[in-house]
Every structure is written in structure tokens, then in C-alpha cells.
Amino acid sequence: MKGSSLFIILGLILTGLTYRQASSPSLISYKAENKKTRSLASDEAPKCMRDLYSVETLKNEVRELEEMMDTNRISGQWKHLDLTTLPTSAAVFLKKYGDQLGDKTLSQPIEASACQDIPCLYNALYGTPDGIAGYVHYLWYLRTGSYLAADNTAPDQQAPTAGIYNGKQIPFANYLFEEDELFGFWRLSKLLKAPYSTLTYLKEVQRIPRGEPFEGRNAGACGLAHSDGWVALTDSCLIVYPRSDNGYLFPAVIHELSHQLDFEEGKRLNDDFYRSQMSDYMALTGFEMREYRETNGTLVRQWILKPGSRLVSDYAKNSPQESYAELLAYYIVDGDKIKTKVDQDALNFAANYFQGKSFEFQAQADDWAKKTGLRKTNDVLKSMLTCTTSECMSQAIQLLAQEEMNRIRSQEPDGCRVLSNPMIAQTLPGKIADSLNETSANLLFPNSDDPGIRQKILDNFETILNPEVAYASFFLCHNMTAECYNSSLTVRKGPLLEEFGEGKETLMAMYAETYRFDRVREEVTSFYKSLLSSREGIMKIKSDELWASCKKIPVSDSLPPTGSDYIVRDGYMASSFYNCLNRDFNSIVESALDAVKLREFSPKNPEERAFILSLMKPKMAEIFDNTLKSSRLHELRYQELFSTQHGIWLYNTMRSNRYWVPRGRVDAATIESACKSAAVKLIGGDVFFHLKKDLYKDLLERTCSGIR
């Protein structure tokens, strides 16, 4: 990201604007959106997102996202393109996915000589130089980091060569998405936030050739997800109804992405293969695993669903994995119906993935209304400065409410679906107006009767309300008090308001009220916590690197534990390992922050960086805690395996070879203690997360008890 960094993102949030992932200064973005919504308000027919689905709209989205992600230049060459001349995101895409593009049956899979950007490359494959397809494909990558495929090599295909599927030579065009399908992926790219937009293992989403079922699979399957990082989709998973935001594509694709999430969450939490197979989710849904042997000795493992279990669909009854994928998919797509199908505990489980957000129509409408006052704080202040009568202010509120209604229709992925409910469409404008009126009642503004003063304030409005001073003051004082923050506001903002003379104090009060410490703290903290939660995959990779490097050093428990950046909350950890983690904990957190920033943000100053690190440290410590749980389980499994397979050997060895018996006359207790000490050494292996004598306590008792 260039320029004002975090101030751009948070400026858009705190000054009452939607986070649009732009890189221009917040006041420029503010003017642009204000102009857009006012033009929409004047249109005769309100526009839905589908009505604005055009090359120009998508081209603007690409430009804004590229600018936001444009950080360090990437060196290298791809065909005729010098990667150092491209936006960071485009260069990273070409390095990662460029060679996958195109018809692999040809010696030259893609004719790229005329292209200078990613959409052009995709459009060359579609044969539409100015088409929309290239922008949809690229936006999917910009928003998810994965490859929306345009090639003829399907994952897991049986033929060793490209373009052959189900034993047939398939035209390259049959691997490309159709017009309505492309709209579906564009809408999904805007609908899906974390955790779907930040899947660490997901690499590509591939279309199976048009008209073809999966090779060697159940004929009824329409989508597949694999832990190797791919999702494949057939025709029946790609249905989108023309001129609407409905179709099976939406739950089907989210279902397959949820399988990816299920796998990643399982790996992240305790190294289990699936999150859905952990005991809490199994209990929540009513699944249990039954094992038995058939008469021929074959071991059969079968999922059994307890009577009375309530699941989203019949398909969800097949396994915990399918239940998990169905639950999350329909929680997003069909929020009103799902609450009638599952218990509240299941709804709460799904809500945890979306920061508690409900996708019920009324809940979404109420949330939009509630946030309108925050989104339009500056517009309300402008209206208060412009209007001198209550009638004028009332009309301004109504206009702002109408602008917000049009914004919801055109920019919220579920906007027109929600407003298709006549009751919501009728009541929402009033709720939005109430939110705006509440905002105006809580705001301070220069109450001057001098038209010249009021006009001067209006002319300099964006400069006066620029949030940068508020953010800089917050980062400076984030671990202190509101007094520190308010003092910093006065010192930093006061000189900038001198030209307003007597109005300076009132403007300062207006600024302080608009950017109260508690409000800025809540919004900034919420934003970064959400962002960091979505990037846990990167933090997990970094924490695993440190964990692995510390495992390589010789294990010892002779030195005292030192350091407190990471603390083992309960249980044991070898001090050599503990000290290693603490020695490098801060550096690995710094490294994780640097890894995150390429796609998301670049802290502008040391104070901002320090604040982000203060949020990352407990998150990284939590990741270490989860890894510790998994590591303890591995030691327990090894202990169980050793006791089962080598317990008799240990017993016989200790009783047949008496080298360990102390010399001289000793009592039974001394002999038994010496036996246990020698047996511990025979067991061998380094134990990092348990005391060996405690871990093997039962085995040592069986081996040495009563020995003479």
C-alpha cells in the first residue's frame, strides 16, 4: 500500500465510509463515494449490484485493490513482461500462477504479447479483448489469493495430458466459465470475507469441462475439494439464475470452500485432519464413529448420527465434514431458513466464523441501519452546517437515508435480496433516518450565525475532519489513557485550526467528539483483530518455523526457564525448548507482521506497528498454546504405543539384567527406585512436554513394583 497506509483504511471506516480497499487519501475517497451515492439517489430506478456489473465497474475495483496492495516491487520476468514494472499483486500472480494459464495442448498456451496486465491475459483466452471475464478472474485472486482457473488441466484427472477428460478430447473453451457463472464468482468475491478470503492451503478453483461429470466419481457429485488445495466444480454446481443474485452456485462453492476451511482449522487447532471431527463439533451435531469387522475380517468405520439430531440438509447427514460444509454455506446463503433447521448452538458455532454476524434478512437490514450513522457522520455534520432550519435538516436526513438505501442496493452483495422483502424495504429507510438523527443529536458543530464562517468551515471540511491526527494520537497513546490521547489531539490538531480564529475551540471540540478515544480504540482494535484473525494461517506458518527450529536443539531441563513473552499456562515444557521460544518470540512476531503486510497493509510509523504487534503477540501465544496441546497429544500417543508394543520387553529386560541394582545392602524401596531410573533411560527419546517419569508412571509401576 502506498501513501497514508492504515489511515486510508480506517479513515474510510471512522469517517463514515465503507472499507472499499482504496489507496487514495481518505478525503478523496470520501468525495468519490459521496458523488457516487448522490448520483444514484437522483436516478429514477434504484440499481442493484447486477445492474452495475460492467467492465468499467470491475476495472475500477481492480485499480483500487492493486493500489492498496502495491508495496515492494517484485523482480523477475514473465514472458515479455518485466515484473518490476507491474503492481505487486500482478507480479506475485504471474510468479505463482502465470504458467498455469492457457491451453496446454498448444506449444504456446497463451498469446500474451499484446498484454500488459492480468485481465488482458485472461481475456485473450476467452477471445474477448475488452471483456469482463479477465476482470472477474483477477478480482477473485485479489480478494482470495487463489487462482480461478482458465486452463485445461483438471486436478486429479486420469489422463496424463491436458484437454482429455473422461477419455475424450475436450475443446479448451469448454473449460472456461460462462457469463452468468462469472457474475456469480464476482458476487461471491465481494460476499466472502475472512475466513474464506484468507484460506492458506487453497490454490485453485477449476471448472470441469462443460457437460462432463467427474471422472471415476459418484455421478451425482457436483463439486470436490481436496486438502492439496484445489476445488473442482461441474455444471450443476455453477447454476446462477439470470438477472438475480440466486442460484446453486453460491451455496455450492461456499460448501466446497468450507471443506478447505474445515481442513485448515483442524490443522491449526490441534493438527487433527478436520475441524469437524473434533469432539465439540461431533457432540454438537450428534455424530459418532462406529467401528466393526465384517465376517471376512475387514475393518469398517462408519459415521452414525444419533436420533433426533437436527442438521441443515439430508446431505449433511453423510458425515461431520459434510455437515460442517453445509452449515457454514447455508448460514451465509440462507440465513432466514437455517435457523428453523438447526439448534441455536449450531448457529452460534457458525456465527463465530463471522464475528457474530447474522445473515438473516432482518438482522442484516438492522445492521446496515445501525452503521449508517457512523458511515455518514461527515455528511450529517455538513448538513448541520448548511441548514439553518429544522425543515432543511429533516430534508437533508431524508436525502442521506435515500442515498444509503441506494448504496445498499448497489454495493451490498445481499442488498437487493434483502430489500425484496416488502416489509424490510418499507421500514429500513425510517430506521436509517433514525440512526442519522441520533448521530446529529450527539454531534458538536460550530454554532455560528456568520454565513462566512460557516462557509469557510464547509470549504475546508475534509481537512478539518481528516482522521490522521486522531489515528496518530491513538497509536501514540494506545496503551495509556484518554487523557494522553486528548492531550495529543490538542497539540497536533490545534495549530492546524488557528486560521479559524474564534471558531478554533469549537472546531477542536467537534473534532474531539467525532474521534473520541473510546470510539477510535474500538474501531481500530476491531479492525486489526478481524484482520489478524483472517491471517492466522500466516502466523501459524511462522510459529511452526520457530517451533521446529527449537525442537532441533539438544533437549535439556537443567537451566532455569527464562523469559515471559510466551508462558506455559499449565503443565511442563523442557526449559531448553521454553527458553528458545522466548528468546526468538518477538522476532518471529515481527517476521509474521512483515509476511502479512504484503497483501493487506503496511504500517506507516513505529507507533502503529507497535500497536499491531501488541495484538499479534497474544494471538501468536494462543497459536503456540494450540501447538503445545497437539504436541502433548503426540507424546501421549507415543507413550501409549510404547507401552503396548514394548512394555513386556521392558519388564523382562529389567528383571533379567540386574546391572542397575545398587551395590551393598539396600531396602526394597531403594531397589524399586533404582529400577525406575534405569527403566526411564531404556525407554529413550526426548520428552519435551511431559516429565518422562510422570508420562510413563503406570508403565514404570508395572515394570518395577515388587522387584527384588
XYZ file of C-alpha atoms in Angstrom, residues 194-560:
367
model
C -12.466 -13.909 6.240
C -12.019 -16.790 6.767
C -12.848 -17.686 3.136
C -10.827 -14.828 1.686
C -7.685 -15.977 3.504
C -7.522 -19.744 3.091
C -3.852 -20.671 3.364
C -3.889 -24.010 1.545
C -6.348 -23.184 -1.243
C -4.574 -22.776 -4.581
C -7.149 -23.015 -7.353
C -10.811 -23.296 -8.291
C -11.195 -25.281 -11.510
C -14.143 -25.794 -13.836
C -14.669 -29.359 -15.042
C -15.372 -29.274 -18.813
C -18.892 -28.198 -19.670
C -21.280 -31.138 -19.936
C -18.934 -33.581 -18.201
C -19.343 -35.407 -14.867
C -16.368 -36.117 -12.620
C -14.101 -38.901 -13.765
C -14.468 -42.081 -11.721
C -16.699 -40.442 -9.113
C -20.275 -40.621 -7.969
C -22.311 -39.311 -10.885
C -24.318 -37.110 -8.526
C -21.307 -35.160 -7.206
C -21.157 -31.589 -8.448
C -18.129 -30.321 -6.530
C -14.971 -31.674 -4.936
C -12.481 -30.146 -2.520
C -9.073 -31.633 -1.780
C -6.617 -30.928 1.005
C -3.926 -30.500 -1.661
C -5.503 -27.099 -2.229
C -7.953 -27.360 -5.080
C -11.697 -27.142 -5.643
C -13.296 -28.566 -8.805
C -16.827 -27.784 -9.985
C -19.156 -29.279 -12.605
C -22.111 -27.671 -14.367
C -24.628 -28.468 -11.644
C -22.545 -26.593 -9.059
C -22.436 -23.497 -11.273
C -26.087 -22.605 -11.744
C -26.864 -18.874 -11.492
C -30.307 -17.564 -12.321
C -30.209 -14.770 -14.924
C -30.783 -11.251 -13.628
C -30.766 -12.282 -9.987
C -28.467 -12.965 -7.054
C -29.758 -16.512 -6.635
C -28.603 -19.872 -7.875
C -26.999 -23.052 -6.584
C -23.514 -21.719 -7.380
C -23.493 -19.673 -4.185
C -24.094 -22.412 -1.580
C -22.221 -24.977 -3.691
C -18.981 -23.004 -3.985
C -19.110 -21.909 -0.339
C -19.704 -25.560 0.600
C -16.506 -26.624 -1.183
C -14.535 -23.716 0.266
C -15.846 -24.748 3.689
C -14.221 -28.143 3.213
C -10.933 -26.291 2.740
C -11.655 -24.297 5.891
C -12.527 -27.498 7.778
C -9.123 -28.946 6.891
C -7.201 -25.760 7.731
C -8.981 -25.248 11.033
C -8.241 -28.824 12.034
C -4.555 -28.341 11.269
C -4.463 -25.020 13.075
C -6.203 -26.067 16.266
C -4.660 -29.412 17.124
C -3.262 -30.997 13.990
C -6.349 -33.154 13.562
C -7.297 -33.750 9.963
C -10.649 -31.931 10.148
C -12.169 -29.365 12.481
C -15.493 -31.139 12.057
C -14.093 -34.299 13.675
C -13.173 -32.607 16.935
C -15.232 -33.704 19.909
C -17.123 -30.422 20.433
C -18.479 -30.348 16.882
C -19.242 -34.059 16.919
C -21.277 -33.567 20.093
C -22.967 -30.505 18.612
C -24.177 -32.358 15.531
C -24.733 -35.822 17.008
C -22.166 -37.798 15.013
C -20.130 -40.682 16.366
C -17.756 -43.132 14.713
C -18.662 -46.802 14.831
C -16.013 -49.425 14.032
C -16.617 -53.114 13.435
C -15.151 -56.021 11.498
C -17.017 -57.863 8.832
C -17.004 -61.650 8.741
C -14.008 -61.589 6.382
C -12.027 -59.549 8.913
C -12.276 -56.196 7.075
C -12.350 -53.230 9.439
C -15.298 -50.932 8.709
C -15.502 -47.378 10.033
C -18.918 -45.769 9.698
C -20.422 -42.460 10.803
C -23.570 -42.882 12.874
C -25.956 -39.999 13.520
C -27.771 -40.021 16.837
C -31.590 -39.991 16.680
C -33.110 -36.525 16.945
C -30.068 -34.689 15.550
C -31.022 -31.542 13.619
C -28.921 -30.774 10.557
C -29.202 -28.292 7.712
C -29.981 -30.800 4.966
C -30.215 -34.501 4.203
C -26.785 -34.302 2.581
C -25.362 -33.020 5.865
C -26.219 -36.390 7.422
C -23.456 -38.167 5.493
C -20.572 -37.175 7.767
C -19.345 -34.444 10.107
C -17.381 -32.947 7.186
C -20.479 -32.596 5.021
C -22.480 -31.289 7.982
C -19.838 -28.628 8.639
C -19.697 -27.523 4.990
C -23.484 -27.398 4.671
C -23.894 -25.494 7.932
C -21.490 -22.716 7.017
C -22.649 -22.473 3.394
C -26.319 -22.127 4.239
C -25.615 -19.907 7.236
C -24.362 -17.332 4.721
C -26.707 -18.000 1.816
C -29.999 -18.816 3.531
C -29.847 -17.208 6.954
C -33.612 -16.959 7.412
C -34.322 -20.627 6.758
C -31.357 -22.188 8.507
C -32.494 -21.020 11.940
C -35.568 -23.249 11.594
C -33.455 -26.291 10.756
C -30.697 -26.398 13.392
C -30.319 -25.718 17.108
C -29.077 -22.422 18.484
C -25.736 -23.978 19.439
C -25.098 -24.778 15.781
C -26.000 -21.216 14.792
C -23.598 -19.892 17.417
C -20.864 -22.190 16.107
C -21.308 -20.810 12.585
C -21.552 -17.209 13.797
C -18.128 -17.495 15.423
C -16.582 -17.629 11.966
C -18.133 -14.289 11.005
C -17.545 -12.176 14.129
C -21.097 -12.938 15.277
C -22.724 -11.596 12.119
C -26.139 -12.946 11.240
C -27.164 -13.329 7.597
C -30.885 -13.264 8.325
C -32.508 -10.581 6.188
C -33.851 -8.534 9.100
C -30.584 -8.794 11.021
C -28.623 -7.549 8.018
C -31.033 -4.664 7.497
C -30.834 -3.655 11.154
C -27.039 -3.786 10.995
C -26.981 -1.518 7.929
C -29.257 0.944 9.684
C -27.175 0.908 12.850
C -23.954 1.573 10.948
C -25.378 4.345 8.783
C -24.845 6.990 11.437
C -21.187 6.046 11.628
C -20.801 5.843 7.863
C -22.365 9.232 7.291
C -21.034 11.230 10.246
C -19.351 13.755 7.980
C -22.411 14.120 5.765
C -24.546 14.793 8.837
C -22.090 17.426 10.038
C -22.111 19.086 6.624
C -25.891 19.171 6.654
C -25.886 20.683 10.134
C -23.552 23.419 8.919
C -25.555 24.046 5.756
C -29.055 24.023 7.229
C -30.426 26.876 9.321
C -33.914 25.436 9.809
C -35.271 22.167 11.145
C -37.148 21.649 7.865
C -33.903 21.853 5.928
C -32.223 19.374 8.291
C -35.145 16.964 8.015
C -34.927 17.049 4.232
C -31.153 16.508 4.380
C -31.638 13.450 6.600
C -34.186 12.031 4.180
C -31.803 12.545 1.263
C -28.955 10.870 3.141
C -31.260 7.959 4.018
C -32.196 7.559 0.354
C -28.514 7.654 -0.637
C -27.829 4.897 1.868
C -30.717 2.799 0.536
C -29.276 3.104 -2.975
C -25.805 2.237 -1.699
C -27.177 -0.908 -0.038
C -28.883 -1.986 -3.258
C -25.863 -1.392 -5.459
C -22.915 -2.279 -3.217
C -24.043 -4.815 -0.612
C -23.926 -8.346 -2.099
C -27.200 -9.184 -0.326
C -28.711 -5.712 -0.720
C -31.391 -6.346 -3.312
C -32.168 -9.811 -1.938
C -32.875 -8.337 1.491
C -34.883 -5.459 0.068
C -37.000 -7.885 -1.938
C -38.790 -8.387 1.389
C -41.548 -5.724 1.221
C -41.657 -5.205 4.988
C -37.912 -4.573 5.209
C -37.947 -2.316 2.155
C -40.729 -0.286 3.773
C -39.229 0.055 7.267
C -35.497 0.305 6.568
C -35.487 3.964 5.343
C -37.096 5.043 8.621
C -34.556 3.099 10.692
C -31.722 4.655 8.699
C -33.182 8.126 9.249
C -33.431 7.407 12.998
C -29.746 6.416 13.029
C -28.811 9.647 11.230
C -30.919 11.756 13.594
C -29.283 10.075 16.574
C -25.896 10.918 15.100
C -26.829 14.570 14.632
C -28.116 14.782 18.214
C -24.764 13.541 19.552
C -22.505 15.749 17.435
C -20.926 19.089 18.239
C -20.552 21.654 15.493
C -19.677 25.353 15.178
C -22.950 27.103 16.003
C -22.095 30.341 14.284
C -24.651 32.675 12.700
C -21.945 34.159 10.494
C -22.508 32.704 6.989
C -18.892 33.459 6.109
C -17.550 31.365 8.978
C -19.898 28.513 8.185
C -18.907 28.616 4.507
C -15.218 28.660 5.376
C -15.694 25.571 7.517
C -17.596 23.858 4.711
C -14.888 24.754 2.187
C -12.255 23.164 4.457
C -14.447 20.418 5.831
C -12.405 17.377 4.738
C -9.209 18.996 6.004
C -10.769 19.820 9.360
C -12.182 16.313 9.828
C -9.195 14.458 8.386
C -8.686 11.496 10.754
C -4.901 11.230 10.537
C -4.294 13.245 13.717
C -6.774 11.041 15.598
C -5.086 7.829 14.459
C -1.582 9.127 15.138
C -2.675 10.193 18.626
C -4.294 6.844 19.279
C -1.252 4.827 18.246
C 0.919 7.040 20.422
C -1.372 6.561 23.429
C -2.948 3.168 22.792
C -1.505 1.646 25.963
C -2.121 4.754 28.069
C -5.237 6.789 28.867
C -7.817 9.003 27.241
C -6.057 11.982 28.817
C -2.897 11.181 26.840
C -4.967 10.882 23.661
C -6.889 14.136 24.182
C -3.689 15.988 25.006
C -2.079 14.687 21.820
C -5.141 15.754 19.799
C -4.861 19.290 21.138
C -1.134 19.515 20.466
C -1.345 18.062 16.968
C -4.672 19.449 15.738
C -4.777 22.829 17.478
C -2.179 24.566 15.258
C -3.999 23.342 12.154
C -7.155 25.224 13.227
C -5.556 28.612 14.027
C -6.875 30.209 10.832
C -10.435 29.840 12.101
C -9.815 32.342 14.899
C -12.599 32.333 17.476
C -14.064 29.191 15.963
C -10.910 27.229 16.745
C -12.056 25.945 20.144
C -15.447 24.854 18.847
C -13.854 23.080 15.888
C -11.407 21.395 18.237
C -14.310 20.212 20.375
C -16.114 18.966 17.251
C -13.033 17.021 16.164
C -12.511 15.525 19.618
C -16.157 14.484 19.786
C -16.102 12.986 16.293
C -12.969 10.982 17.123
C -13.468 10.111 20.778
C -10.784 7.909 22.295
C -13.144 5.037 23.089
C -14.635 5.143 19.607
C -11.275 5.176 17.835
C -9.936 2.453 20.120
C -12.948 0.234 19.483
C -12.873 0.666 15.709
C -9.101 0.362 15.301
C -8.855 -2.637 17.618
C -11.832 -4.347 15.978
C -10.403 -3.762 12.532
C -6.988 -5.179 13.341
C -8.298 -8.109 15.367
C -10.511 -9.073 12.449
C -7.641 -8.672 10.028
C -5.239 -10.681 12.142
C -7.808 -13.418 12.692
C -8.069 -13.709 8.934
C -4.297 -14.060 8.653
C -3.804 -16.744 11.275
C -2.569 -19.078 8.569
C 0.497 -16.913 8.015
C 1.084 -16.578 11.745
C 0.758 -20.363 12.113
C 3.405 -20.891 9.448
C 5.787 -18.533 11.244
C 5.111 -20.053 14.658
C 5.700 -23.526 13.210
C 9.056 -22.350 11.873
C 10.166 -21.264 15.350
C 8.724 -24.398 16.967
C 10.618 -26.628 14.525
C 13.894 -24.758 14.969
C 13.658 -25.021 18.768
C 12.974 -28.756 18.508
C 16.346 -29.174 16.774
C 18.436 -28.000 19.727
C 19.555 -30.617 22.291
C 16.861 -31.069 24.920
C 17.785 -30.218 28.494
C 15.946 -29.263 31.644
C 18.993 -28.262 33.653
C 18.790 -24.499 33.073
C 16.100 -22.361 34.718
